[in-house]
Coordinates of C-alpha atoms and ligand atoms in Angstrom, one line a residue:
X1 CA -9.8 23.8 -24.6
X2 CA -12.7 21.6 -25.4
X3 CA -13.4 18.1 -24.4
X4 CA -11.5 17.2 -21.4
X5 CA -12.7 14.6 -19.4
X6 CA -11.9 14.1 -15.6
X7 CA -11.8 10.3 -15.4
X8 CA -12.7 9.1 -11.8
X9 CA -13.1 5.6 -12.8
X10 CA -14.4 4.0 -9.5
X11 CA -13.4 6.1 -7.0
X12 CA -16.6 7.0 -5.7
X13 CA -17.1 3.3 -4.5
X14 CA -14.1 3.7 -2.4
X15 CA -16.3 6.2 0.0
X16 CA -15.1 7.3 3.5
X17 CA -17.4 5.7 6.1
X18 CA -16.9 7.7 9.5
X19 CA -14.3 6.5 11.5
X20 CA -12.6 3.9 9.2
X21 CA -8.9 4.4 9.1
X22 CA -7.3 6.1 6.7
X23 CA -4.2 4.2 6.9
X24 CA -3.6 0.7 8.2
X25 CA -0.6 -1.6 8.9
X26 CA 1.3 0.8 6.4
X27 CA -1.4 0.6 3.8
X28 CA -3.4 3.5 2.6
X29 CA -7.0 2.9 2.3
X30 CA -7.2 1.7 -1.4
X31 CA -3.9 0.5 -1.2
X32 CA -0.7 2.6 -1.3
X33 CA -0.5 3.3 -4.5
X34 CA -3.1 5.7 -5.4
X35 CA -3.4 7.6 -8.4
X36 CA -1.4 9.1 -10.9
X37 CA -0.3 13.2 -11.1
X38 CA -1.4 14.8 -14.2
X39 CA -4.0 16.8 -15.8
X40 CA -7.3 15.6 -16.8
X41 CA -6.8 13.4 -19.9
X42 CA -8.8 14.1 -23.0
X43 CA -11.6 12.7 -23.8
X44 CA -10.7 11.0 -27.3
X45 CA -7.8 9.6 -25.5
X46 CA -9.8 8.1 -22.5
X47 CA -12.5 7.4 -24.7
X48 CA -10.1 4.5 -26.3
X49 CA -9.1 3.1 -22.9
X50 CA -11.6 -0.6 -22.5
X51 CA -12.6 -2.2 -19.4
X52 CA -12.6 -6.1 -20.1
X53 CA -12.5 -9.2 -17.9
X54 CA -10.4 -12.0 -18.1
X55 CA -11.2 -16.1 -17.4
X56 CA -8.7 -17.1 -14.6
X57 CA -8.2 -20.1 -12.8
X58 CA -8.9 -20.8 -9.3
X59 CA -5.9 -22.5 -8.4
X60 CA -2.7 -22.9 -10.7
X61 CA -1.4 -25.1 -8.8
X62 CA -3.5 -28.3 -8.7
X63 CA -4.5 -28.7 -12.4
X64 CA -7.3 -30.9 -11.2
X65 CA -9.2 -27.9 -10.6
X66 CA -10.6 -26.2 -13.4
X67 CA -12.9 -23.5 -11.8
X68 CA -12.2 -20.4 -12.9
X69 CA -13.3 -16.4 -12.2
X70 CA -13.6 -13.5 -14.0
X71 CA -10.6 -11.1 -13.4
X72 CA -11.0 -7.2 -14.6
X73 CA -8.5 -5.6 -16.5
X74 CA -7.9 -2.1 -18.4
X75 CA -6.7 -1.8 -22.3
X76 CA -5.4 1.3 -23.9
X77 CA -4.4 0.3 -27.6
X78 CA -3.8 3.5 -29.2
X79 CA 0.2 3.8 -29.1
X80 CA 0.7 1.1 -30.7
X81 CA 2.6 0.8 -34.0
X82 CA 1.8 -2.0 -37.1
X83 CA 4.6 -4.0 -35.0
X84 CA 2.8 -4.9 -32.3
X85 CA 5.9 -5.8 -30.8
X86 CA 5.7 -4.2 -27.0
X87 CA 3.3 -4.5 -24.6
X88 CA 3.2 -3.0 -21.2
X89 CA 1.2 -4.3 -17.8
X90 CA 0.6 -2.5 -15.0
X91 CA 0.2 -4.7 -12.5
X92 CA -2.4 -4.3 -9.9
X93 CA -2.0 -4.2 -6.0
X94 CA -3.6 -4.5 -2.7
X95 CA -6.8 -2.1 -3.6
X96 CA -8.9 -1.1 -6.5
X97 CA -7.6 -1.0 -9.9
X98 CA -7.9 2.4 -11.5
X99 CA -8.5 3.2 -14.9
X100 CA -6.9 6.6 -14.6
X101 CA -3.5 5.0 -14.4
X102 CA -4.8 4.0 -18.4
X103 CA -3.8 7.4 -19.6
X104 CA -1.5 9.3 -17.2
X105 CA 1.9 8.5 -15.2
X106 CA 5.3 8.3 -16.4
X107 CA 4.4 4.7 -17.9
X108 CA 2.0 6.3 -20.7
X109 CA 4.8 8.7 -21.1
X110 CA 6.8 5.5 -21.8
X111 CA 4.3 3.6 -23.9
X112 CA 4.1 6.4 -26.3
X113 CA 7.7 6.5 -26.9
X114 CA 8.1 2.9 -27.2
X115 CA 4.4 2.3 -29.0
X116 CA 3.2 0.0 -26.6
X117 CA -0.1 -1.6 -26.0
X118 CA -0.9 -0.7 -22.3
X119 CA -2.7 -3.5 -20.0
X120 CA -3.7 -2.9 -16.1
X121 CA -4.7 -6.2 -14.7
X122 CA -6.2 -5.7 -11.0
X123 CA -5.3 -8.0 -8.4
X124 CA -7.0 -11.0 -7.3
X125 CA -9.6 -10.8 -4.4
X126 CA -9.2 -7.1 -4.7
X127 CA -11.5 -4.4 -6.7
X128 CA -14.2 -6.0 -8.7
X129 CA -11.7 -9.0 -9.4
X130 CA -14.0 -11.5 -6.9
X131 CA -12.2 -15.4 -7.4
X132 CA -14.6 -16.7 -4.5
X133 CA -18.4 -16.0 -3.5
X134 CA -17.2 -14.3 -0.2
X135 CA -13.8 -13.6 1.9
X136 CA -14.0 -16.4 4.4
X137 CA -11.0 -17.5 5.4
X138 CA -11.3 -21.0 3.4
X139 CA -12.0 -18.8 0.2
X140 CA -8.4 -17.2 1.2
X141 CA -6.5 -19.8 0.6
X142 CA -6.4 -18.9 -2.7
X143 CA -4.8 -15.4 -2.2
X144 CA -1.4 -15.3 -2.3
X145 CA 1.3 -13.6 -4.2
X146 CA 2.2 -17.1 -5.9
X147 CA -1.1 -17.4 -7.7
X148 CA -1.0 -13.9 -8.4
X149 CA 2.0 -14.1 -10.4
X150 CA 0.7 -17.2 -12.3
X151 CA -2.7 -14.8 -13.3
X152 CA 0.1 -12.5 -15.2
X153 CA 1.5 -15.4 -16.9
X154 CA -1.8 -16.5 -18.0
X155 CA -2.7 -13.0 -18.7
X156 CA 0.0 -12.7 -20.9
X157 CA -0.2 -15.9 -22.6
X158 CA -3.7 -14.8 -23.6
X159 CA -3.5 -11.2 -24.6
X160 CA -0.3 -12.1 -27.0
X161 CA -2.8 -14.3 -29.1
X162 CA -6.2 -11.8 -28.5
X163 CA -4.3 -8.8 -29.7
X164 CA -2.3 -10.4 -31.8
X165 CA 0.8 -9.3 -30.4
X166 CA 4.6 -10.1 -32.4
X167 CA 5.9 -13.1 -32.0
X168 CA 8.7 -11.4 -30.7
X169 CA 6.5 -8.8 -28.1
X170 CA 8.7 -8.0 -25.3
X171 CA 6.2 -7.2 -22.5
X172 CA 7.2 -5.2 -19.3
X173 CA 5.6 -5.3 -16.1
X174 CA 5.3 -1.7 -14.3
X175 CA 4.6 -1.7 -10.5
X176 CA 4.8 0.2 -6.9
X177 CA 4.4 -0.7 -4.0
X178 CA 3.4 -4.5 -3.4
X179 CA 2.9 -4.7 -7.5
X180 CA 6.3 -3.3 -7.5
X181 CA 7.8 -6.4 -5.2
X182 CA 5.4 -8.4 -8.0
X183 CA 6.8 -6.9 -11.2
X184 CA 10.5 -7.9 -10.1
X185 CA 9.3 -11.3 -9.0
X186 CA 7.4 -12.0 -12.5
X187 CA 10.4 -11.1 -13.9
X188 CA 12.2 -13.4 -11.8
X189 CA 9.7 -16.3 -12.3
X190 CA 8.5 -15.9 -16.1
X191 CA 11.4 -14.8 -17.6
X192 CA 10.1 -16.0 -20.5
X193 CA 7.1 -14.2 -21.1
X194 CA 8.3 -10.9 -18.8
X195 CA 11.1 -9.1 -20.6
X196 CA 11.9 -6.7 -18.1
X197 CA 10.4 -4.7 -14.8
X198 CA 10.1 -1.8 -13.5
X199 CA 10.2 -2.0 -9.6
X200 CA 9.1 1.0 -7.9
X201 CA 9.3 1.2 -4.0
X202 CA 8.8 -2.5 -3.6
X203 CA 9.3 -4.4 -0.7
X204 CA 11.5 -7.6 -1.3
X205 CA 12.1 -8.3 2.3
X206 CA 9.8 -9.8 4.5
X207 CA 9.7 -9.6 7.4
X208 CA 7.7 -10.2 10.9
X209 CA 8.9 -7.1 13.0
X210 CA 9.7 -3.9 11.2
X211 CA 10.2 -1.8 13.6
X212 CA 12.4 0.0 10.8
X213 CA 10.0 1.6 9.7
X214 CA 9.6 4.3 12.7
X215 CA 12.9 5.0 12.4
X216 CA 12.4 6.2 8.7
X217 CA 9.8 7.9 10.1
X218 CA 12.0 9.5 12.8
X219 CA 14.7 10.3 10.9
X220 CA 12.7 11.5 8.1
X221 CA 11.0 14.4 11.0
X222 CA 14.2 15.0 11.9
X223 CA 15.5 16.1 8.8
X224 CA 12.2 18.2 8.4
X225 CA 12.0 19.7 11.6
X226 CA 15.0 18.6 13.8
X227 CA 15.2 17.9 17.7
X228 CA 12.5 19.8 18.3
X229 CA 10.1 18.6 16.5
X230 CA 11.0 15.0 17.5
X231 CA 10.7 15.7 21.2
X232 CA 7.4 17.3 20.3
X233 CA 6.2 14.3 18.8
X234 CA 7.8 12.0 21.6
X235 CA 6.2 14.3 24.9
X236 CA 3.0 14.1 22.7
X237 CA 2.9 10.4 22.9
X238 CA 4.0 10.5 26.5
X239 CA 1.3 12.9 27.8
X240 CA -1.9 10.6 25.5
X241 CA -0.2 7.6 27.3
X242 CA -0.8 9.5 31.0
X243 CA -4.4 10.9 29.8
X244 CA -5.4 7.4 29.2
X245 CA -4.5 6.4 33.2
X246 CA -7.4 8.5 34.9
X247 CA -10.6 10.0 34.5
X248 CA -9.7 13.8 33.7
X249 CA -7.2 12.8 31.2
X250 CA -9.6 10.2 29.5
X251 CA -12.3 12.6 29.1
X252 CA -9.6 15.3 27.4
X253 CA -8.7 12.4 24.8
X254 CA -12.5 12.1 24.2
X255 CA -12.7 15.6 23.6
X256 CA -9.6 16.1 21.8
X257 CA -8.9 13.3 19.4
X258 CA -12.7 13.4 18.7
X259 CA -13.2 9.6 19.8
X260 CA -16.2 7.5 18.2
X261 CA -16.1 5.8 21.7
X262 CA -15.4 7.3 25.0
X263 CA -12.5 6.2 26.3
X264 CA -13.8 7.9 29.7
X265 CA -16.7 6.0 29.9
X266 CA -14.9 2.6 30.6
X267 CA -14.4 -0.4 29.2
X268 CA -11.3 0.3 27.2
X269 CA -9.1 -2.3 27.3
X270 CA -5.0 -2.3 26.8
X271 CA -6.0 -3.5 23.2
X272 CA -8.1 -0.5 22.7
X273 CA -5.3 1.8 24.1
X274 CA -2.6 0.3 21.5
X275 CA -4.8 0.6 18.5
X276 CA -5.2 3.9 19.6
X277 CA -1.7 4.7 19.6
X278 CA -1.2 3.1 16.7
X279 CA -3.5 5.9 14.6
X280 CA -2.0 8.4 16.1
X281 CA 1.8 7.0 15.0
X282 CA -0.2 6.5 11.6
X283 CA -0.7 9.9 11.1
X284 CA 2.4 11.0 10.4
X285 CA 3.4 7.0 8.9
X286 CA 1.0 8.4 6.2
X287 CA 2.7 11.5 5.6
X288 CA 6.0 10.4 5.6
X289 CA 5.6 8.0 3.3
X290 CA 4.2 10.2 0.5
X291 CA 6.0 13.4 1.6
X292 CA 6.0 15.7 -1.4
X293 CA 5.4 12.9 -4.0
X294 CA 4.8 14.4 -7.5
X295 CA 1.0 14.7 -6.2
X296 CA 1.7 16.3 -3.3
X297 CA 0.6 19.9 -4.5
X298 CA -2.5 18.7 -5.3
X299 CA -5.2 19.4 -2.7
X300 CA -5.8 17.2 0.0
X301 CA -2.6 16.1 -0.6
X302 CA -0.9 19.5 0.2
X303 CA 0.2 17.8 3.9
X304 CA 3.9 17.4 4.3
X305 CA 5.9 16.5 7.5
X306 CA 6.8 20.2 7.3
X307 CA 2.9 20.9 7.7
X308 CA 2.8 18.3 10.4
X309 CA 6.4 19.5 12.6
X310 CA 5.0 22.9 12.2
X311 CA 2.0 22.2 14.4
X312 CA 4.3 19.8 16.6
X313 CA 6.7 22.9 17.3
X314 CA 4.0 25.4 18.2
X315 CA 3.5 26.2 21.5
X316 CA 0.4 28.8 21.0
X317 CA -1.4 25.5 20.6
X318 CA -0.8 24.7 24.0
X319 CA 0.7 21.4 24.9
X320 CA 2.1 19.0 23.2
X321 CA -0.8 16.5 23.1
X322 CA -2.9 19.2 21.8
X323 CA -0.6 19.8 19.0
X324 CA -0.9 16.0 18.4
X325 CA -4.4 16.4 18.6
X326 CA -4.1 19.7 16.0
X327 CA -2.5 17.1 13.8
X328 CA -5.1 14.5 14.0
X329 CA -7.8 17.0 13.5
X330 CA -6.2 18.3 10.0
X331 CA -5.6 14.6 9.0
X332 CA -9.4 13.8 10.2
X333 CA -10.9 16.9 7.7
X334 CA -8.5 15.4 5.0
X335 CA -10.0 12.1 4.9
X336 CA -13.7 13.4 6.4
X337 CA -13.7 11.7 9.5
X338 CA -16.1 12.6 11.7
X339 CA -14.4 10.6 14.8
X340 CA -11.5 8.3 15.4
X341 CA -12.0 5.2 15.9
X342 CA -9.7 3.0 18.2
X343 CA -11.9 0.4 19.5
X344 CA -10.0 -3.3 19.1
X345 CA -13.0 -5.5 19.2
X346 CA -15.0 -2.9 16.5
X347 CA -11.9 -3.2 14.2
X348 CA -11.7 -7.0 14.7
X349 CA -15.3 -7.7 14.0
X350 CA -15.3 -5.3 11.1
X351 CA -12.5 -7.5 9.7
X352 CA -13.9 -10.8 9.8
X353 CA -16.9 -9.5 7.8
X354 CA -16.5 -11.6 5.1
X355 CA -18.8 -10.4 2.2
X356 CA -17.7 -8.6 -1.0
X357 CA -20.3 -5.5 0.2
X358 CA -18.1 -4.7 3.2
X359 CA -16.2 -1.8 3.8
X360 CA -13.5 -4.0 4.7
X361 CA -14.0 -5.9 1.5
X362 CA -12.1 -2.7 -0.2
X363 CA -9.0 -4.8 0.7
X364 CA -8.7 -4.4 4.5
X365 CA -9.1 -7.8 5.1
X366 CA -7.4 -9.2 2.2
X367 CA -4.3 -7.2 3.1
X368 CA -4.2 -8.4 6.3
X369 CA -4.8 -12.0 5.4
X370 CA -1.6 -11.9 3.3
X371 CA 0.4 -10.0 5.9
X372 CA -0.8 -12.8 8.0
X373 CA 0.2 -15.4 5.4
X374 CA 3.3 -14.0 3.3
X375 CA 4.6 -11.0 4.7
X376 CA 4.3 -9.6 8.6
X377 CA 5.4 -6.1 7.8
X378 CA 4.3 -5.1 10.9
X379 CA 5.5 -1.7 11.3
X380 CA 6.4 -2.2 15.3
X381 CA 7.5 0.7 17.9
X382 CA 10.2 -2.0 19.0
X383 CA 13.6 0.1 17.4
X384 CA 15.4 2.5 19.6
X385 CA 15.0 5.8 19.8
X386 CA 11.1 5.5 19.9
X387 CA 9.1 8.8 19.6
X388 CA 5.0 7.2 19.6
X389 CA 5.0 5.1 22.4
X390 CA 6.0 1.0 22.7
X391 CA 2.1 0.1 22.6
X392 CA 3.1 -1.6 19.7
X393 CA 5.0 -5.3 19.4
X394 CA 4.7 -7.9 16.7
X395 CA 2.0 -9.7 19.4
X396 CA 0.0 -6.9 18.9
X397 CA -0.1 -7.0 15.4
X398 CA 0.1 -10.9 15.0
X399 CA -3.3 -11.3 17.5
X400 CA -5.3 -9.5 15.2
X401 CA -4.0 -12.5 12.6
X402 CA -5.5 -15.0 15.4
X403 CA -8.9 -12.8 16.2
X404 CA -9.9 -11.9 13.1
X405 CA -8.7 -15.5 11.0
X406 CA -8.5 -18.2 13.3
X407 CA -6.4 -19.5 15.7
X408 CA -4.0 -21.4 13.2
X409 CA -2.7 -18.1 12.4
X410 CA -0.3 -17.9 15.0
X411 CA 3.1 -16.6 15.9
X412 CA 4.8 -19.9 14.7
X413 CA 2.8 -19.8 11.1
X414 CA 3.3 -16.1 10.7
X415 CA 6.7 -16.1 10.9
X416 CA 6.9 -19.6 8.7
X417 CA 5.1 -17.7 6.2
X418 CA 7.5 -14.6 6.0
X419 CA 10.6 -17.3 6.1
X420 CA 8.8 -19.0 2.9
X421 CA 8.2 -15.8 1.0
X422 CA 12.0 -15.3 1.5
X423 CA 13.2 -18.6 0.2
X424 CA 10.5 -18.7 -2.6
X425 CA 11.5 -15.4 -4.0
X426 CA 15.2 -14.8 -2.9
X427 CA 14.5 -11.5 -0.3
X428 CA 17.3 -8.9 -1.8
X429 CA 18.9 -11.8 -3.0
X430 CA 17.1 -11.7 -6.1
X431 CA 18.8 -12.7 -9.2
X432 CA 17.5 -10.9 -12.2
X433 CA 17.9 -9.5 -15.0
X434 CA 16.2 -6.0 -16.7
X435 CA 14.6 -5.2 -13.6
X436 CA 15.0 -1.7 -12.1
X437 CA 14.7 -0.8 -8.8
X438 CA 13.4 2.7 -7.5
X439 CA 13.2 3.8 -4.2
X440 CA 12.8 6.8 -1.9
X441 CA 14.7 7.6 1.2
X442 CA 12.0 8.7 3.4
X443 CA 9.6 5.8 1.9
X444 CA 10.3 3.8 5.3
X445 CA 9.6 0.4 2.4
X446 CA 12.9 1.0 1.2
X447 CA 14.4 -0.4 4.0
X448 CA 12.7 -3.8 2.9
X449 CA 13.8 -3.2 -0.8
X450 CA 16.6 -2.7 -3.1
X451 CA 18.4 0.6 -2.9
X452 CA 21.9 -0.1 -4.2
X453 CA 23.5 -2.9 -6.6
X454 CA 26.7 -3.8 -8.6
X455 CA 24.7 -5.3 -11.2
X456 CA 24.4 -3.9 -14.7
X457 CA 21.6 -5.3 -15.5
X458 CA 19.6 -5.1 -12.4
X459 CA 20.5 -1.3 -11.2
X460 CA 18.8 0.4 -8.5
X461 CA 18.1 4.4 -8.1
X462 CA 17.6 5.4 -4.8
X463 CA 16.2 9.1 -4.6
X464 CA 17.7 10.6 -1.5
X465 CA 15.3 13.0 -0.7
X466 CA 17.0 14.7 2.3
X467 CA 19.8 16.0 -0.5
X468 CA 17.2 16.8 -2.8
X469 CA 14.8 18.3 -0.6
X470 CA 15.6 21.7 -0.9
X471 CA 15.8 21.8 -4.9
X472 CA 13.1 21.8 -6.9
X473 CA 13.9 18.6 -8.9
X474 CA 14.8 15.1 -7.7
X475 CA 18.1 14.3 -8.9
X476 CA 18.4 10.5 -8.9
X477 CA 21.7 9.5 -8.1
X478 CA 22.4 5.8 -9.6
X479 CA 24.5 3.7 -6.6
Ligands
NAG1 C1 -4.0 22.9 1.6 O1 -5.0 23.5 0.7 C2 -6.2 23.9 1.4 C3 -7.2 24.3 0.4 O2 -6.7 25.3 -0.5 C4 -5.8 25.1 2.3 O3 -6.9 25.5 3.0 C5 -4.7 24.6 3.3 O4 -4.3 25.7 4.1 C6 -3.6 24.0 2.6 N1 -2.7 23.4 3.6 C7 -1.4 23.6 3.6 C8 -0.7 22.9 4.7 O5 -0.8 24.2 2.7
NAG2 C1 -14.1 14.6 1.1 O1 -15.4 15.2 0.7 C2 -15.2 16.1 -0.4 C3 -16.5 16.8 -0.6 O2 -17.6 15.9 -0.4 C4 -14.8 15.3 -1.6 O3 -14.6 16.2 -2.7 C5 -13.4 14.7 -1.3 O4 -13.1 13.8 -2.4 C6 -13.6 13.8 0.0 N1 -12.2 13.3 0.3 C7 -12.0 12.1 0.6 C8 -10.6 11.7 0.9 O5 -12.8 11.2 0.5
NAG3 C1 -21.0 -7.2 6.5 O1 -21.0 -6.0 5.7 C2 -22.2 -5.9 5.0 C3 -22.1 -4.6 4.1 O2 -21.7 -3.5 4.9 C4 -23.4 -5.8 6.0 O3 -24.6 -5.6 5.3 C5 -23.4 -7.0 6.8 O4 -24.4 -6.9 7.8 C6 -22.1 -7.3 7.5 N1 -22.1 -8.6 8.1 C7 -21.8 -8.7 9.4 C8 -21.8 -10.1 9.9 O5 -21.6 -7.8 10.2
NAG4 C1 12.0 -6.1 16.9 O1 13.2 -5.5 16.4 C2 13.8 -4.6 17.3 C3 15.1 -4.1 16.7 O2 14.7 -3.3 15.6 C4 14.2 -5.4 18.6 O3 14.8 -4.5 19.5 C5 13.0 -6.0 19.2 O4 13.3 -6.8 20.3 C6 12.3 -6.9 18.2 N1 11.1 -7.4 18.7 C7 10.8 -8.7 18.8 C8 9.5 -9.1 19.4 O5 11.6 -9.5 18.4
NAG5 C1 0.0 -22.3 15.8 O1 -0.9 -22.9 14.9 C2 -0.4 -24.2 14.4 C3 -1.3 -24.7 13.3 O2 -2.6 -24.7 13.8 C4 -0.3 -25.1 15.6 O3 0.3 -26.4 15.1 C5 0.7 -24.5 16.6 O4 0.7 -25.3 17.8 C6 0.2 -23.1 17.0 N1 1.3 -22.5 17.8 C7 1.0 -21.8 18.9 C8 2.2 -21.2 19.6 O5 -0.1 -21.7 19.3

C-alpha cells in the first residue's frame, strides 16, 4: 500500500552518547514509557495530528506570580463526532513526549470507539516543555508532581473552550508509569474536570528504600530460568566484587565489561565500585521490567530474561562473570555503547549540568531531582535473598541527592518528601472513583501500586505473567 508514513517524531534528539546509561534509578533513558507497538500509521491519519504549545503558569500556587511558559502538547481531532462530548489526555512523564503515541496504542483504539478528541500534554521541565531558562536547582523548585497536576487542570480548562468541547465533555486521563501514578491522582484531585483514569503500572507508593524491587527481579529470573540461573547471576556478582580487590582481576573488568575508565589504573573509589554494580544489576532491572511487553518482538527489543538466563546458564562461556559480561556486551550493542561507564564523580558532574543542551537535560536530572524531592524509589540491594551484590543502600542513592543538588537534600528531607507525597495523595489508600488500575507481575512498580481492590468503581487488573507466560495471550484476571 501507498502512503505510509513512519512517524519518528523526535526521537532522533534523544541520541545515545557513549557511555551514558541506558537505564537509571529504574528509569529508562527517555523515561519508562517508550513508545507504542503498532505498524507505521498512515500518512492522512498522522498528517491530522498538530503540535501546539500551551501558556502555563509558573507557580499555581502563589497567584502573585503571573509568569508563565510555553508547554508543548499533541492534538489529533479526527475521531471526533458533532458531540464533542469526550476528550482524552495522555498525560506526559519523566521524558520526551512523543507524537507517535497521537495515532497508535490501545488508547487510539479507544478514542475511535468512543469519538474522542485525543490530547498528549508533555511534562513540565521535560522534552521541549522548558518552565525556567536552565535546570539549576532554584529553577527546580518548581518541578513537582503538585504543579504538574494543576497544568492538567488548566490544560483542561482551556482546551474545553478552544475546541469547543460539550458542556457536558467527560475527559479521561490515560497514563503509565509515573503519568500513570498522575492520571489516578488528577482524578483524585480534579474530580471535576477528570471523569475517569486509566492507571497503568503506576507507582502510588513512595517510598525511600525499595529494595522490593530486586526481589521482583529475582523472582521474576526464577520463574524464567530457575535455581540455576539465579546462582549464576548471584556467583557473577560475587566473582566482579573479588576482580575489583587486585590488580589481575581489575584489569579482566577493564577488558571484559569494556570500561570507559580503567578500573586497573587506580583511582577507583568504593563510590565508583557501587555505581558499577549498580549497571550491572541494571541490566537485567531493564529487562525484567519490559519482559515480552507487546513491543518486545520488535528488534532491539527482542531481549527477554529468557535471552539473558540463557547466557547466565551457559558454561561454554566460561565463568560466570564472563557470562555477566556476555550479557552486558549484548545490552551494550542494543543501546550502542561503546563503553560502560561507572565512574561516580563523571556521573555526578554530568548531573549537575544545568543547561537545557545537556544530555542530562533529557530528564536525567529532572528525574532525579523529583526522586530526591517526592519519591526515593531507590531500587536498593537491601531485601534478602540478594543475587547483585549489597553495594547498594539508600545512602548510596540519597548522596547523589546531596552531590549533585546540594547539601539540603539530605536523608532527613528525602524521606520528609516521600512521607509528604504519601499524605498529599493517599499512597494505596487512594479514594477514587472511575479509575482503573493495571499492573504486571514482573513490573517490580507493581509492588508500589495497586494490584487488587473491593471497589467497584476503582478495580484493578493485575496481569500475572508467570500464569500467562507460556500462552500466547495475556489473560487478565480481575482480583
Ligand atoms: C534479535 O534480533 C537480532 C536481529 O535480527 C538478531 O540478530 C538476534 O539474534 C535476536 N536476538 C534474540 C535474543 O532473539
Ligand atoms: C543504534 O544505531 C542504529 C544504527 O545507527 C539505529 O538504527 C538504532 O536506532 C540505534 N539504537 C539506539 C537504541 O539508539
Ligand atoms: C553542559 O552541557 C552542555 C551541552 O552538552 C555543554 O556545552 C556544557 O559545556 C556543559 N556544561 C558544563 C558546566 O559542563
Ligand atoms: C531496606 O529494606 C530492607 C527490607 O526490604 C531492610 O532489610 C533494610 O534494612 C532496609 N534498609 C534501610 C537502610 O533501612
Ligand atoms: C538536612 O538538611 C536540612 C535542611 O537544610 C537540615 O536542617 C538538616 O540538619 C540536614 N540533616 C542532616 C542529617 O544533615
Amino acid at each position: 500500500m501507498k502512503g505510509f508514513v513512519l512517524v519518528l517524531g523526535c526521537l532522533i534528539a534523544i541520541q545515545n552518547a557513549q557511555g551514558w546509561r541506558n537505564f537509571n534509578r529504574g528509569r529508562s533513558k527517555g523515561g519508562n514509557l517508550g513508545l507504542p507497538a503498532g505498524d507505521a500509521v498512515r500518512g492522512s491519519e498522522s498528517e491530522k495530528v498538530t503540535t501546539e504549545w500551551f501558556t502555563q503558569y509558573l507557580d499555581h500556587f502563589n497567584p502573585n506570580d503571573g509568569r508563565t511558559w510555553k508547554q508543548r502538547y499533541y492534538v489529533n481531532d479526527q475521531y471526533t463526532s458533532k458531540r464533542r462530548d469526550v476528550a482524552f489526555l495522555m498525560i506526559g512523564g519523566e521524558g520526551e513526549a512523543s507524537i507517535e503515541w497521537m495515532t497508535k496504542g490501545a488508547w487510539i483504539n479507544y478514542a475511535k470507539k468512543f469519538n474522542a478528541i485525543c490530547f498528549q500534554l508533555e511534562h513540565r521541565y521535560y522534552g521541549k516543555s522548558h518552565p525556567t531558562s536552565d535546570l539549576s536547582t532554584k529553577n527546580l523548585q518548581y518541578l513537582t508532581s503538585q504543579q504538574a497536576l494543576a497544568d492538567l487542570a488548566f490544560f483542561i480548562d482551556e482546551m474545553n473552550k478552544k475546541h469547543e468541547l460539550s458542556k457536558n465533555v467527560k475527559w479521561i486521563a490515560f497514563g503509565g508509569s509515573y503519568p500513570g501514578s498522575l492520571a489516578a491522582w488528577a482524578r483524585q484531585k480534579y474530580p471535576h474536570l477528570v471523569y475517569g483514569a486509566m492507571s497503568a503500572s503506576g507507582p502510588l507508593l513512595a517510598k525511600v528504600n525499595f529494595s522490593e524491587y530486586f526481589t521482583v527481579v529475582y523472582d521474576d529470573l526464577k520463574d524464567t530460568g530457575g535455581d540455576k540461573c539465579l546462582s549464576a547471576v548471584k556467583q557473577a556478582f560475587y566473582q566482579v566484587d573479588l576482580l575489583t580487590r587486585h590488580m589481575v582481576g581489575q584489569r579482566n573488568l577493564d577488558k571484559l565489561f569494556f570500561l570507559c575508565d580503567s578500573i586497573a589504573g587506580g583511582g577507583s573509589n568504593h563510590d565508583d565500585i557501587s555505581n558499577l554494580m549498580d549497571s550491572l544489576s541494571g541490566r537485567f532491572a531493564d529487562v525484567a521490567q519490559y519482559n515480552k511487553d507487546n513491543r518486545f518482538s520488535k528488534i532491539p527489543n527482542n531481549i527477554t530474561l529468557d535471552t539473558l538466563c540463557d547466557i547466565m546458564v551457559n558454561e561454554k562461556l566460561g565463568p560466570e562473570v564472563n557470562r555477566l559480561a556476555a550479557v552486558n556486551s549484548l545490552m551494550m550493542k542494543r543501546y550502542n555503547q561503546t563503553c560502560l561507564d561507572y565512574k561516580y564523580d563523571k556521573m555526578v558532574s554530568d548531573m549537575k549540568n544545568v543547561s537545557w543542551e545537556s544530555e542530562v537535560s533529557e530528564g536525567g536530572r529532572q528525574w532525579y531531582y523529583q526522586t530526591c524531592t517526592e519519591f526515593g524509589f531507590y531500587q536498593t540491594t537491601d531485601a534478602k535473598p540478594q543475587i547483585f551484590g549489597d553495594e547498594n543502600g539508600v545512602d548510596f542513592y540519597v548522596k547523589q541527592c546531596t552531590d549533585v543538588f546540594g547539601p539540603e537534600f539530605n536523608l532527613t528531607t528525602v524521606e520528609r518528601g516521600v512521607e509528604r507525597s504519601n499524605i498529599l495523595y493517599g499512597a494505596l489508600d487512594i479514594q477514587v472513583s472511575n479509575v482503573i488500575f493495571v499492573h504486571g507481575s514482573y513490573d517490580p512498580w507493581h509492588v508500589l501500586g495497586i494490584t487488587r481492590s473491593n471497589k467497584p468503581l476503582s478495580p484493578a487488573i493485575y496481569i500475572d505473567c508467570k500464569f500467562n507466560s507460556h500462552s500466547q495471550h495475556l489473560i487478565p484476571k480481575i482480583k
